[in-house]
mmCIF file of C-alpha atoms in Angstrom:
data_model
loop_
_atom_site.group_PDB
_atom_site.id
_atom_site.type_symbol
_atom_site.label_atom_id
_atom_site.label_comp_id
_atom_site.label_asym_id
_atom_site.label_seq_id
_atom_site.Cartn_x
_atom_site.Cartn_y
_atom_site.Cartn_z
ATOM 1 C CA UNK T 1 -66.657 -45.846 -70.784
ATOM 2 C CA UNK T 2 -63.825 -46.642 -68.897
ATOM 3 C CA UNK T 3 -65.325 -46.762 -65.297
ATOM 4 C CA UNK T 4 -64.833 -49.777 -63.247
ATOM 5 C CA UNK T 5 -67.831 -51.089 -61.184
ATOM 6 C CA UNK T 6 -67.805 -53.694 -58.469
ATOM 7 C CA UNK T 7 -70.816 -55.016 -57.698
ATOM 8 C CA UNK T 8 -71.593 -57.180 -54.131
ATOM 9 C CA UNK T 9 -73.996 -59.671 -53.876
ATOM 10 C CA UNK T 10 -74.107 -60.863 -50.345
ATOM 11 C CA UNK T 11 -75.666 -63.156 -47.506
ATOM 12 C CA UNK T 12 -77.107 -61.321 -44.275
ATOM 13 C CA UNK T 13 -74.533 -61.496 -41.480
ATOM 14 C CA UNK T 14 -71.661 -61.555 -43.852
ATOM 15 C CA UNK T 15 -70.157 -58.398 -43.792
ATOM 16 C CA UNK T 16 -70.852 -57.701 -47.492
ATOM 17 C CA UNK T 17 -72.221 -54.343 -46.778
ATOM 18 C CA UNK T 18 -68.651 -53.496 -44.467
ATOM 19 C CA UNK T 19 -66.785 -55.038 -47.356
ATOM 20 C CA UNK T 20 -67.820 -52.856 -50.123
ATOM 21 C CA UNK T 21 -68.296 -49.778 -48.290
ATOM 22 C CA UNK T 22 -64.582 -50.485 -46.907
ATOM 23 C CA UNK T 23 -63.356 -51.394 -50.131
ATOM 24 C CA UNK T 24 -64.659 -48.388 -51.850
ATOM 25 C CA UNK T 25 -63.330 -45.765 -49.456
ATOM 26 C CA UNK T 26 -59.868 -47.778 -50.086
ATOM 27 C CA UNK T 27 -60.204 -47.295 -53.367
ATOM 28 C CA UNK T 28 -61.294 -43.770 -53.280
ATOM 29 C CA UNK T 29 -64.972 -44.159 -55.067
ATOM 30 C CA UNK T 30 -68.538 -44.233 -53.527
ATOM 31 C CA UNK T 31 -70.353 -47.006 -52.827
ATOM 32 C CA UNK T 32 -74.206 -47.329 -53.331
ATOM 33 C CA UNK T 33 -76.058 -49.185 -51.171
ATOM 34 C CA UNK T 34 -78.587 -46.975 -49.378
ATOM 35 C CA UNK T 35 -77.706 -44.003 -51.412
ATOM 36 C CA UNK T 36 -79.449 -45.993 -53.912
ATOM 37 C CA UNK T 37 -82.509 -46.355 -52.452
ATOM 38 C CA UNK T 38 -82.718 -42.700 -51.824
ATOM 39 C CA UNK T 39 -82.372 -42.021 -55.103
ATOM 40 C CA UNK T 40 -85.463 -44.338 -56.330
ATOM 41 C CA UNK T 41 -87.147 -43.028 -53.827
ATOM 42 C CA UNK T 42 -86.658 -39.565 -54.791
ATOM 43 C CA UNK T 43 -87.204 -40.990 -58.249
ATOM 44 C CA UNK T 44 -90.386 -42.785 -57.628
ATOM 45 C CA UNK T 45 -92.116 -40.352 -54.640
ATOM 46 C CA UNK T 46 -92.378 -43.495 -52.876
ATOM 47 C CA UNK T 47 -91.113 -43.731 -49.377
ATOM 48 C CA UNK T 48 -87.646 -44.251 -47.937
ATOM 49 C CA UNK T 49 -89.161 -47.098 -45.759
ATOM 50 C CA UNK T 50 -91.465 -48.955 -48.376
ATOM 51 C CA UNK T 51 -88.429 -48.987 -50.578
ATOM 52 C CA UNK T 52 -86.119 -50.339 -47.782
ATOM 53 C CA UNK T 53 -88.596 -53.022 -47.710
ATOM 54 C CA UNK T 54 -89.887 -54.077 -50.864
ATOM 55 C CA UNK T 55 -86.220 -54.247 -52.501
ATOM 56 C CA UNK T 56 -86.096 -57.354 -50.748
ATOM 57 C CA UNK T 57 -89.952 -58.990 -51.633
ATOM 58 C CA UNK T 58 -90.586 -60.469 -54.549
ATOM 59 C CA UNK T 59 -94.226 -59.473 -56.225
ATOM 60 C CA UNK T 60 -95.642 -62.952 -55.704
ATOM 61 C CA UNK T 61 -95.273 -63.383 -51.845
ATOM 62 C CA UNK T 62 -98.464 -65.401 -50.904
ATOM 63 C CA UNK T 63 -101.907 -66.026 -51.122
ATOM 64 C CA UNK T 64 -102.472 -61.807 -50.013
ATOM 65 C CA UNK T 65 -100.206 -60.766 -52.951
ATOM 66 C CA UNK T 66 -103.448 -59.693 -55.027
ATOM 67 C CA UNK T 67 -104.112 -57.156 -52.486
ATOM 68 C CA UNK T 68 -100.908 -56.138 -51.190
ATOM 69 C CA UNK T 69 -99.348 -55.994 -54.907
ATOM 70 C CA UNK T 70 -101.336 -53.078 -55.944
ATOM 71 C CA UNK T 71 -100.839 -52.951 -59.941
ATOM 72 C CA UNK T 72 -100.265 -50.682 -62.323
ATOM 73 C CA UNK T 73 -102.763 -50.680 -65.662
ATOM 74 C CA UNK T 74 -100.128 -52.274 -67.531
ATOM 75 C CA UNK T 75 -100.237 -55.309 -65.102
ATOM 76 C CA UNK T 76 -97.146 -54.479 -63.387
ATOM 77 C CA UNK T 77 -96.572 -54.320 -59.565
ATOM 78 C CA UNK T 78 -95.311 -51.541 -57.548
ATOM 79 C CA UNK T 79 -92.275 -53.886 -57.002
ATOM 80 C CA UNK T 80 -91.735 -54.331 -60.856
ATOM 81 C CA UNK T 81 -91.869 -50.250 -60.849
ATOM 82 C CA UNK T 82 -89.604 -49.878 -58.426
ATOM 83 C CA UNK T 83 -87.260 -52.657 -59.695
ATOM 84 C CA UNK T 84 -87.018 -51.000 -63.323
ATOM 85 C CA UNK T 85 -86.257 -47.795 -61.454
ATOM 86 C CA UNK T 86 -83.317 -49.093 -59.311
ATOM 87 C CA UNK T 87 -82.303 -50.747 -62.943
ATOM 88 C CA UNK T 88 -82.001 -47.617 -64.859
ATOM 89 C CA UNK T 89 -80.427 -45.934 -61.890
ATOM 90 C CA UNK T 90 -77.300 -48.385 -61.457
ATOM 91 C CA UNK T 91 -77.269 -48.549 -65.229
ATOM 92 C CA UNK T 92 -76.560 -44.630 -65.043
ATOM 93 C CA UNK T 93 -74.217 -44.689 -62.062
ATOM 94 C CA UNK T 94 -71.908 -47.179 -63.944
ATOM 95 C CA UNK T 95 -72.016 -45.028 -67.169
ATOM 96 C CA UNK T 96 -70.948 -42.338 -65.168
ATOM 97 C CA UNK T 97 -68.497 -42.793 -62.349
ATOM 98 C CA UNK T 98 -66.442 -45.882 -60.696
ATOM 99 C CA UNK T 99 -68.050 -47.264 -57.960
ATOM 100 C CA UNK T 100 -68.787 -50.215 -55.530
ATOM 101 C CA UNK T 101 -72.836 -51.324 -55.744
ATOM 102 C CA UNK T 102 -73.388 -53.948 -52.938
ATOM 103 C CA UNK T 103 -76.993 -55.686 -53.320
ATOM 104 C CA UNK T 104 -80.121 -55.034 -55.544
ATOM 105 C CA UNK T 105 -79.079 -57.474 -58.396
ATOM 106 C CA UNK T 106 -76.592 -54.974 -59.686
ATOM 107 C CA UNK T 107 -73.780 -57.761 -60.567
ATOM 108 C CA UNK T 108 -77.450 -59.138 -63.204
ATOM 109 C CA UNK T 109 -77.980 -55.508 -64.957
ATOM 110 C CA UNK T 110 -74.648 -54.741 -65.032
ATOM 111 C CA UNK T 111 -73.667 -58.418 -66.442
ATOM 112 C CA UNK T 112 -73.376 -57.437 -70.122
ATOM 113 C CA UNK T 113 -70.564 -54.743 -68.883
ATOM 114 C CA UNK T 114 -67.005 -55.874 -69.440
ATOM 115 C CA UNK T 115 -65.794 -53.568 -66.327
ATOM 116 C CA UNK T 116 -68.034 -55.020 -63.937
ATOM 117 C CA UNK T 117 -66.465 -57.336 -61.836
ATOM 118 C CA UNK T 118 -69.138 -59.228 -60.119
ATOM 119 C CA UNK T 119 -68.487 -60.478 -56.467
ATOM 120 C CA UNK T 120 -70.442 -62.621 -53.923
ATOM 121 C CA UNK T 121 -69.752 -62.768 -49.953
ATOM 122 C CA UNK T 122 -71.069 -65.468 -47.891
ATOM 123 C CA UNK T 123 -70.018 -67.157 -44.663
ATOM 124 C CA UNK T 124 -70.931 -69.884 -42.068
ATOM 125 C CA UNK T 125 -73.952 -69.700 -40.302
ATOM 126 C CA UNK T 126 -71.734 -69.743 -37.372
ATOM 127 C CA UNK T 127 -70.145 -66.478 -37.543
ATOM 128 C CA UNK T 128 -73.163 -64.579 -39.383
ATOM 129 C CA UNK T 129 -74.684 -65.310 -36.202
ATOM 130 C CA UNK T 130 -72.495 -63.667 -34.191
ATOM 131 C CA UNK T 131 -72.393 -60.621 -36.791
ATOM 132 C CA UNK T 132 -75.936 -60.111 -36.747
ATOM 133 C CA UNK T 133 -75.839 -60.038 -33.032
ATOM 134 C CA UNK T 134 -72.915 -57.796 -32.751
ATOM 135 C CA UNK T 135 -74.265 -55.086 -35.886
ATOM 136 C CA UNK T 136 -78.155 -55.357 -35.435
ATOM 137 C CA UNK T 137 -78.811 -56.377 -31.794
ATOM 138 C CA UNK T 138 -80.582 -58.808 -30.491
ATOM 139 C CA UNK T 139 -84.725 -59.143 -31.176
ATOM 140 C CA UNK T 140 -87.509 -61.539 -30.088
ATOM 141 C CA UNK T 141 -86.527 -63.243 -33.319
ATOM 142 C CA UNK T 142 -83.169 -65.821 -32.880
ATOM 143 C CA UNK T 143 -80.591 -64.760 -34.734
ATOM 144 C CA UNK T 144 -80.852 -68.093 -37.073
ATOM 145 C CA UNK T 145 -84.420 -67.306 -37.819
ATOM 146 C CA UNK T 146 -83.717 -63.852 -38.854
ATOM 147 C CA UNK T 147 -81.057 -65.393 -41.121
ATOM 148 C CA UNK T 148 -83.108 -67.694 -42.851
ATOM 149 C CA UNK T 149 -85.411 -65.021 -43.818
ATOM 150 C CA UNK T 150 -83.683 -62.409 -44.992
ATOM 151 C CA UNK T 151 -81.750 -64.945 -47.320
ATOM 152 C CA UNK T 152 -84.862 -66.314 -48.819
ATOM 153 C CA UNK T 153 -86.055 -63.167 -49.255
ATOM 154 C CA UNK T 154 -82.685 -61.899 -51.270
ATOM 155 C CA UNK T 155 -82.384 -65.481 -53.066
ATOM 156 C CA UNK T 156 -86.635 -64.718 -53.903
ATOM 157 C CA UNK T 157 -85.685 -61.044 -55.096
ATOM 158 C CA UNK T 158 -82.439 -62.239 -57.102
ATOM 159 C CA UNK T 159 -84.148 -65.325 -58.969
ATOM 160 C CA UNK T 160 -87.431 -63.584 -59.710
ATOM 161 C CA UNK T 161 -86.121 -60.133 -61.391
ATOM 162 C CA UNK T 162 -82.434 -62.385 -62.754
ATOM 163 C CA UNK T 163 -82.726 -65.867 -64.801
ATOM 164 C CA UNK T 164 -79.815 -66.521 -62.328
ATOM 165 C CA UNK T 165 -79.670 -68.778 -59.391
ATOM 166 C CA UNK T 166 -78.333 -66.994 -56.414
ATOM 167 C CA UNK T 167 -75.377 -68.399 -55.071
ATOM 168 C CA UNK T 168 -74.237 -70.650 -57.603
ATOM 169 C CA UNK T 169 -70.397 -69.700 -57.953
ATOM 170 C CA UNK T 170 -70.514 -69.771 -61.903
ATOM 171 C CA UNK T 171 -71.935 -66.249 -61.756
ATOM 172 C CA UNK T 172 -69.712 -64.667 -60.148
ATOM 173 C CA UNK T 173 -65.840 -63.366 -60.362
ATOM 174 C CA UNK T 174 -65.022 -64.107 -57.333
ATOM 175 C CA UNK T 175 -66.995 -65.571 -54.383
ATOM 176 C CA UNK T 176 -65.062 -64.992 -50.657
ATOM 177 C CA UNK T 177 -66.162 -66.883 -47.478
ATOM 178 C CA UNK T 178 -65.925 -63.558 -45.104
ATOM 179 C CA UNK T 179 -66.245 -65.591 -42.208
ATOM 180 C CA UNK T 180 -63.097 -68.199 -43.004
ATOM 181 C CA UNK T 181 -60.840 -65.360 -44.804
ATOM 182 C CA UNK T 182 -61.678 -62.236 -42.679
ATOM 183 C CA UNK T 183 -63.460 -59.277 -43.904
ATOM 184 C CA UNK T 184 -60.340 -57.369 -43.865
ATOM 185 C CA UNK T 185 -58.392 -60.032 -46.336
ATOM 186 C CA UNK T 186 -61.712 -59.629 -48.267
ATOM 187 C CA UNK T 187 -61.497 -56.226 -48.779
ATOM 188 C CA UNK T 188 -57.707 -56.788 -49.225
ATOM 189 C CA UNK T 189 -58.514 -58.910 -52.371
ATOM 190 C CA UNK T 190 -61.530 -57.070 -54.394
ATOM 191 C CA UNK T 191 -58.886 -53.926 -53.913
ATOM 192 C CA UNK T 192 -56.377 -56.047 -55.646
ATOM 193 C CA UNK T 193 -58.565 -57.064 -58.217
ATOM 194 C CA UNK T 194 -59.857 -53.513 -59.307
ATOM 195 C CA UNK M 1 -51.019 -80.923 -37.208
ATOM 196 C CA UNK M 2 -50.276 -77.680 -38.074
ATOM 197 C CA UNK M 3 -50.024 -78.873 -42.227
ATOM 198 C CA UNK M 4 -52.182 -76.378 -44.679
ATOM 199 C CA UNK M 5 -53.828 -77.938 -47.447
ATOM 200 C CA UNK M 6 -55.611 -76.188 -50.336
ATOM 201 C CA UNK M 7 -58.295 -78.462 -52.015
ATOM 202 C CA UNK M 8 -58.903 -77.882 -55.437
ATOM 203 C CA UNK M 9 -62.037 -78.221 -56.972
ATOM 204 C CA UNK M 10 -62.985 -77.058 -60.700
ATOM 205 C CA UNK M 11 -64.746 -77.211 -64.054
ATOM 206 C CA UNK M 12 -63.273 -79.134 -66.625
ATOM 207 C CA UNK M 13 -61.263 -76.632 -69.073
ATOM 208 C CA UNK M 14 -61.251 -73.700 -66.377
ATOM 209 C CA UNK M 15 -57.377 -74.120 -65.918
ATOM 210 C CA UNK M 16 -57.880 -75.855 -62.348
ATOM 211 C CA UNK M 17 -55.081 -78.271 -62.132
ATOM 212 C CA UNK M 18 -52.252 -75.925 -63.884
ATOM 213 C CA UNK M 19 -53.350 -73.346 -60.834
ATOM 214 C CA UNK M 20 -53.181 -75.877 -58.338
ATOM 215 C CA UNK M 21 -49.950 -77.206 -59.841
ATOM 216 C CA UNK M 22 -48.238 -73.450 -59.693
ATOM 217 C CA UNK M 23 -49.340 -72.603 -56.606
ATOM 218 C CA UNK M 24 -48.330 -75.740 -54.628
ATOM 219 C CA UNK M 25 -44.796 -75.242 -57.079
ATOM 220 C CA UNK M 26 -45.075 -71.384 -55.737
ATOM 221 C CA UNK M 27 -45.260 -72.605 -52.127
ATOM 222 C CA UNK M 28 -42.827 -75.060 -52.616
ATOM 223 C CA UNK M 29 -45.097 -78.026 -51.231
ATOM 224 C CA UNK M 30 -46.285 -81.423 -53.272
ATOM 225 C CA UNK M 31 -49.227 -80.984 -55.429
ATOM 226 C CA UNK M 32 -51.695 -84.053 -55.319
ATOM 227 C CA UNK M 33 -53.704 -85.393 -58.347
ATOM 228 C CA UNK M 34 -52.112 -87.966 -60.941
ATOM 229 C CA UNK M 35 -49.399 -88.841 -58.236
ATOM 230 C CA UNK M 36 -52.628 -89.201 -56.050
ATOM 231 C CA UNK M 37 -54.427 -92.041 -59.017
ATOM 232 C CA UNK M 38 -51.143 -93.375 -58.807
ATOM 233 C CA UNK M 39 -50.759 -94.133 -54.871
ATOM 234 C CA UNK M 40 -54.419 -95.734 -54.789
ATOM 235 C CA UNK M 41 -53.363 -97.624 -57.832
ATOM 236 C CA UNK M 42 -50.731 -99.021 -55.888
ATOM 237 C CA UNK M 43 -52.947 -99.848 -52.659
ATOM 238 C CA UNK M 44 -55.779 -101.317 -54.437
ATOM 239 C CA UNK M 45 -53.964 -103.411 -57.132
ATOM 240 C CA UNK M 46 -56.538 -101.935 -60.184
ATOM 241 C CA UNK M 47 -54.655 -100.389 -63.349
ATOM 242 C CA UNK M 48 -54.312 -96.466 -63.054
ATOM 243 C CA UNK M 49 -56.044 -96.254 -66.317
ATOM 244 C CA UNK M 50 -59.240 -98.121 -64.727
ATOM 245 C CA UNK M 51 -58.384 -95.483 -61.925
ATOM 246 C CA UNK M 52 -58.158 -92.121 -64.018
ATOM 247 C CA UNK M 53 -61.843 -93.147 -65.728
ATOM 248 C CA UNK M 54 -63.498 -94.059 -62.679
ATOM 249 C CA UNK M 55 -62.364 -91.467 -60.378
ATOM 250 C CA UNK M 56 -65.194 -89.863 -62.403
ATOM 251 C CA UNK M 57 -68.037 -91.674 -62.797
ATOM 252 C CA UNK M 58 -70.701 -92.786 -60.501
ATOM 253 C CA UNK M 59 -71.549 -96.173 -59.561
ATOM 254 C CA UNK M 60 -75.174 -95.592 -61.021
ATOM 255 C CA UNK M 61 -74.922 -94.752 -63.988
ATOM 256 C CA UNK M 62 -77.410 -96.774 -66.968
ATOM 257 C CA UNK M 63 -78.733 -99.839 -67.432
ATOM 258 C CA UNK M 64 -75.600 -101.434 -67.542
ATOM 259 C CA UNK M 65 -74.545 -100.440 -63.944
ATOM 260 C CA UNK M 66 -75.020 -103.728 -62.655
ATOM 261 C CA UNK M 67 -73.197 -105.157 -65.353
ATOM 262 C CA UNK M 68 -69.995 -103.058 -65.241
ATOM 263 C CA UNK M 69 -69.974 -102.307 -61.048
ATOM 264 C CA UNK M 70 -68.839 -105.563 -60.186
ATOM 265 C CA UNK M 71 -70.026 -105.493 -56.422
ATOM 266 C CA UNK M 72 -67.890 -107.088 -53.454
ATOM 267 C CA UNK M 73 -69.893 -109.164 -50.797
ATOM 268 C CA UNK M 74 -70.584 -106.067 -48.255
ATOM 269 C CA UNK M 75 -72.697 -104.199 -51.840
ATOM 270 C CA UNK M 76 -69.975 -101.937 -52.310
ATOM 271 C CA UNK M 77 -69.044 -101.526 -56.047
ATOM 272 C CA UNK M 78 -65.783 -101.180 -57.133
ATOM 273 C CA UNK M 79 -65.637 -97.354 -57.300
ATOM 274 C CA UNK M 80 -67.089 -97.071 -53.889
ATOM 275 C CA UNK M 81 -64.111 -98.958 -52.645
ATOM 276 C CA UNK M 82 -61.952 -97.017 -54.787
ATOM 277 C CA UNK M 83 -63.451 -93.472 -53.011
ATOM 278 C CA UNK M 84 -62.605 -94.828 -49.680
ATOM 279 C CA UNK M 85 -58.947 -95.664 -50.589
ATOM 280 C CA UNK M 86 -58.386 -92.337 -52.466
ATOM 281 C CA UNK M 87 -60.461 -90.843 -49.239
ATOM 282 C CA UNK M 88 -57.674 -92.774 -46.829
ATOM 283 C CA UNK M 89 -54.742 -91.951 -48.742
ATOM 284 C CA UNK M 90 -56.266 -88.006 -48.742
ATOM 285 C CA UNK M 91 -56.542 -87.890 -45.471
ATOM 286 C CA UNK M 92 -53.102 -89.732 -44.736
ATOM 287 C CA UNK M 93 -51.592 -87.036 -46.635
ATOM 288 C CA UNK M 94 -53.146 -84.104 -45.110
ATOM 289 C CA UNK M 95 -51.796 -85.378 -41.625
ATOM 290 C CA UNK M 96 -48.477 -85.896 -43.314
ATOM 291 C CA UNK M 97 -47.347 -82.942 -45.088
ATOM 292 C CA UNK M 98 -48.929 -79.358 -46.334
ATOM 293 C CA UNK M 99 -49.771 -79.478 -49.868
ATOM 294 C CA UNK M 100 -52.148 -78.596 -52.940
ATOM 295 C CA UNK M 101 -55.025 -81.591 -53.569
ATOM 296 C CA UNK M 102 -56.850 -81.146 -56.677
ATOM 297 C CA UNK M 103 -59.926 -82.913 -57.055
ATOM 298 C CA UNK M 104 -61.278 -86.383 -56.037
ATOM 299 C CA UNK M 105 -63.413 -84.547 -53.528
ATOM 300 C CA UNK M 106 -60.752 -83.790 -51.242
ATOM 301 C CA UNK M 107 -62.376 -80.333 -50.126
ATOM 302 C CA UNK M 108 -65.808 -82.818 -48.711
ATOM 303 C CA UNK M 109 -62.846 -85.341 -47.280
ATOM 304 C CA UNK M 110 -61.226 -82.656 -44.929
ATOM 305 C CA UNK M 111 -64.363 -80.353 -44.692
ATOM 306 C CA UNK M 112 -63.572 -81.092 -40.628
ATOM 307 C CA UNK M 113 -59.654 -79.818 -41.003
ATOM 308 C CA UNK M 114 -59.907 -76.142 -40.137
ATOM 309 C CA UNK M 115 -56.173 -75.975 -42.152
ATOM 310 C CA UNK M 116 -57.736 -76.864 -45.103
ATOM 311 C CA UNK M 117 -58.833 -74.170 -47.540
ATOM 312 C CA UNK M 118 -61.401 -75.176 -50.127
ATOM 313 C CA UNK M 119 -61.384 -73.596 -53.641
ATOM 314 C CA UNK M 120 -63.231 -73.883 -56.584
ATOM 315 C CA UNK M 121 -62.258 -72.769 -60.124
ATOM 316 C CA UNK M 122 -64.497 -71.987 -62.873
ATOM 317 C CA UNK M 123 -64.477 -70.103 -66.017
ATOM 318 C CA UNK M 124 -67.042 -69.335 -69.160
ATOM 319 C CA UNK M 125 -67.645 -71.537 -71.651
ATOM 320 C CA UNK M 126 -65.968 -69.558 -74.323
ATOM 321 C CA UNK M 127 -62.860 -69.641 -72.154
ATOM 322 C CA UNK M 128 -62.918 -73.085 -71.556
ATOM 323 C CA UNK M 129 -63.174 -74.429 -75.035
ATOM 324 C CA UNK M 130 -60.425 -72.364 -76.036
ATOM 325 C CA UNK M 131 -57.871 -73.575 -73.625
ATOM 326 C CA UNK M 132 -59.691 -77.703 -74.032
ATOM 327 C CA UNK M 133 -58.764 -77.297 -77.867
ATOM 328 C CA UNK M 134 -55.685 -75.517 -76.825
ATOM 329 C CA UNK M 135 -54.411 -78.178 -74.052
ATOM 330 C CA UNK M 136 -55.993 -81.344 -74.862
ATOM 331 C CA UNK M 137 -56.026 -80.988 -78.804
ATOM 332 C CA UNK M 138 -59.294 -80.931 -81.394
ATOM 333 C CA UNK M 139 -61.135 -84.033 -81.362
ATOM 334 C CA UNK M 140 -64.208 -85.580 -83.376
ATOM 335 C CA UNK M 141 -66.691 -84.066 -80.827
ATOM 336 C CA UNK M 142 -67.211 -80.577 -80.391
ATOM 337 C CA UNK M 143 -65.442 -78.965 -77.350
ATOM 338 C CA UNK M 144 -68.901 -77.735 -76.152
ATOM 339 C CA UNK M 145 -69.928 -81.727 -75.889
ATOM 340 C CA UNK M 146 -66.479 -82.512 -73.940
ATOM 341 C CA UNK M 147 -66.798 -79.750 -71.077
ATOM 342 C CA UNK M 148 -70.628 -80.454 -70.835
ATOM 343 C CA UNK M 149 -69.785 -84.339 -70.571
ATOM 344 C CA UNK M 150 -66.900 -84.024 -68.063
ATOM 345 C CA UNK M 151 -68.744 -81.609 -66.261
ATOM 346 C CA UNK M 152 -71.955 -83.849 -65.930
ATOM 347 C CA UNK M 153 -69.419 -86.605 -64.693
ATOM 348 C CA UNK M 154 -67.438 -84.529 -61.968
ATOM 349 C CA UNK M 155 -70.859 -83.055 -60.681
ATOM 350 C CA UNK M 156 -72.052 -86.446 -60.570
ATOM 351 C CA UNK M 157 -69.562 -88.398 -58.851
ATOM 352 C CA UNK M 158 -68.853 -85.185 -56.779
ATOM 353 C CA UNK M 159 -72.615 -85.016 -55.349
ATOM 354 C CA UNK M 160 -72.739 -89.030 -55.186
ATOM 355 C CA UNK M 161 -69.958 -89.245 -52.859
ATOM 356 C CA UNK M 162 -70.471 -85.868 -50.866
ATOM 357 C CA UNK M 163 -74.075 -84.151 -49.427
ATOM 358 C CA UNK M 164 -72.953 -81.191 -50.798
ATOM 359 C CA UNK M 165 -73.618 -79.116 -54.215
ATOM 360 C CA UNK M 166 -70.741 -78.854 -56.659
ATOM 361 C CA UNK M 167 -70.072 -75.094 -57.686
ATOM 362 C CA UNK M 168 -72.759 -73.851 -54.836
ATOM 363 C CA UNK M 169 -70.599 -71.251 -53.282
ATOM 364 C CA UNK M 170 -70.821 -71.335 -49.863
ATOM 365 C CA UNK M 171 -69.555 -74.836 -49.854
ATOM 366 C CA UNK M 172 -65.660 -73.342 -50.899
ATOM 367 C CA UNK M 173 -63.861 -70.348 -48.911
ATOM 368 C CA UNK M 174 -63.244 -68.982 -52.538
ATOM 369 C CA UNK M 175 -64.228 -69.628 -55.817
ATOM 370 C CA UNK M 176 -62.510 -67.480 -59.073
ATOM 371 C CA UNK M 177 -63.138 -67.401 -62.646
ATOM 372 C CA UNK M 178 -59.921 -67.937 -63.904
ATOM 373 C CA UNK M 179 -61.094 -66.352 -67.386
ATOM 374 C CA UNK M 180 -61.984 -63.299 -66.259
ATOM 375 C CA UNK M 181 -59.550 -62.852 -63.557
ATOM 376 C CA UNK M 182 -56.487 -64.503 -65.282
ATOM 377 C CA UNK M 183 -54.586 -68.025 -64.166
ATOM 378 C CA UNK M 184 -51.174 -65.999 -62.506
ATOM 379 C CA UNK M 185 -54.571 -63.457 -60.962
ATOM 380 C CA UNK M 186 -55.832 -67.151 -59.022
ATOM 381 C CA UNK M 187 -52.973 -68.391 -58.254
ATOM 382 C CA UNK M 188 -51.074 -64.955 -56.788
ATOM 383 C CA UNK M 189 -54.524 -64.981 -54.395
ATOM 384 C CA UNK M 190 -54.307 -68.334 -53.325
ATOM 385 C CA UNK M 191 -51.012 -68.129 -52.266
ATOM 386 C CA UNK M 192 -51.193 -65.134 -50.384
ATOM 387 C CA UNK M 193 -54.129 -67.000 -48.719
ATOM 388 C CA UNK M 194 -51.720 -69.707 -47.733
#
């Protein structure tokens, strides 16, 4: 199994989606990201949207989790379903074909694989600001706000299905601040690395 | 003040100061760190083997604190004044030449220099002990003890002096694992960062 995989874990507003779809058309292999999810979905005859969604909650979400977290007789949520399905899927897509992976704890289930070159891209609050602006448009919602969230809810996702703290630059390969470095000199350096 | 300066932070045994000292010898600008012991030696009168130990522990640290942090009359203890001559001298030489700064917090002294460029080097324990046995020789205690130890002390005196986490990420513009991605790997992408 020779196939190299680079997997991107990533704050919102950093770019980390641009960077490893960028990186992988550089590099001449496909990148997963929502391709994933379509899969699983296919895989699970859930939705495209609930998917979307839940691959960012974690089961245990409040005091409505009981009824939102509808479970399965062997005391698993639909989350914990779906997670074990997006598992085996990466785990297939690296035994079978180089690729770039951005998000859904790939860099975790691919950890034990020496090709796997696990990345992390972050960046001031600043200039994610500005990105989400600029990529998602403006909402009711300030731009800060929406930032908060959707981190807590990745960090939530990450620590719950990893023993790993998100973040934390020991589990990574390489960890790039897009915002200071540029997303092109990003994409300059994972390319380099590969 | 158009000097660069690349701050080096790192784990004990990750290869850290022989990066910083190639890169700044790759640049062809001074690299900062025993020469650095050795200027606040000079300024504060205290032996640079006093200097060397301290520059890594925390004021607070056991029941003999009081004992052995002989306090001046403002309540500062003698490693607090040492921090804010090593911080003067740091920031004296960031205005006066470009050049590599390993350790001693220097990335937290000139977070506020948009020149600066903050790294952080780390590596897994496997890694490290190899190149501790290999650089610094075998000793009674177990390499495992030594890079736990120095690491507790350099996290310590790191978050004592600073508000920020040691090894978090997003508090360096890029962080490597120097065992997975090689020494020449780290310091080739530093420099073309310079």
């Amino acid at each position: 199994m020779d196939n190299k995989i680079i997997a991107i874990s990533r704050q919102f507003g950093s770019g980390g989606r641009t960077i490893g779809k960028e990186t992988a058309a550089k590099l001449g292999i496909p990148c997963y990201d929502q391709e994933l999810i379509e899969k699983a979905s296919a895989e699970s005859g859930l939705s495209k949207e609930y998917i979307a969604e839940s691959g960012e909650y974690t089961p245990h979400s409040g005091w409505l989790a009981n009824v939102f977290n509808f479970r399965s007789v062997d005391g698993k949520s639909v989350q914990d379903d779906l997670f074990l399905i997006q598992r085996q899927i990466i785990l297939d897509i690296a035994q079978r074909e180089s690729c770039v992976i951005v998000g859904r704890c790939a860099d975790y289930i691919l950890k034990g694989n020496p090709n796997c070159l696990r990345v992390f891209i972050h960046s001031g609050m600043k200039k994610r600001t500005e990105r989400v602006v600029q990529v998602y448009g403006e909402t009711d919602e300030s731009p800060e706000k929406r930032l908060a969230d959707k981190d807590k809810r990745r960090k939530a996702y990450y620590e719950f299905y990893t023993d790993m703290e998100w973040g934390k630059a020991e589990n990574y390969h390489i960890c790039l601040d897009s915002g200071v470095l540029g997303i092109e000199k990003c994409i300059d350096i994972i390319t380099g690395l590969y």
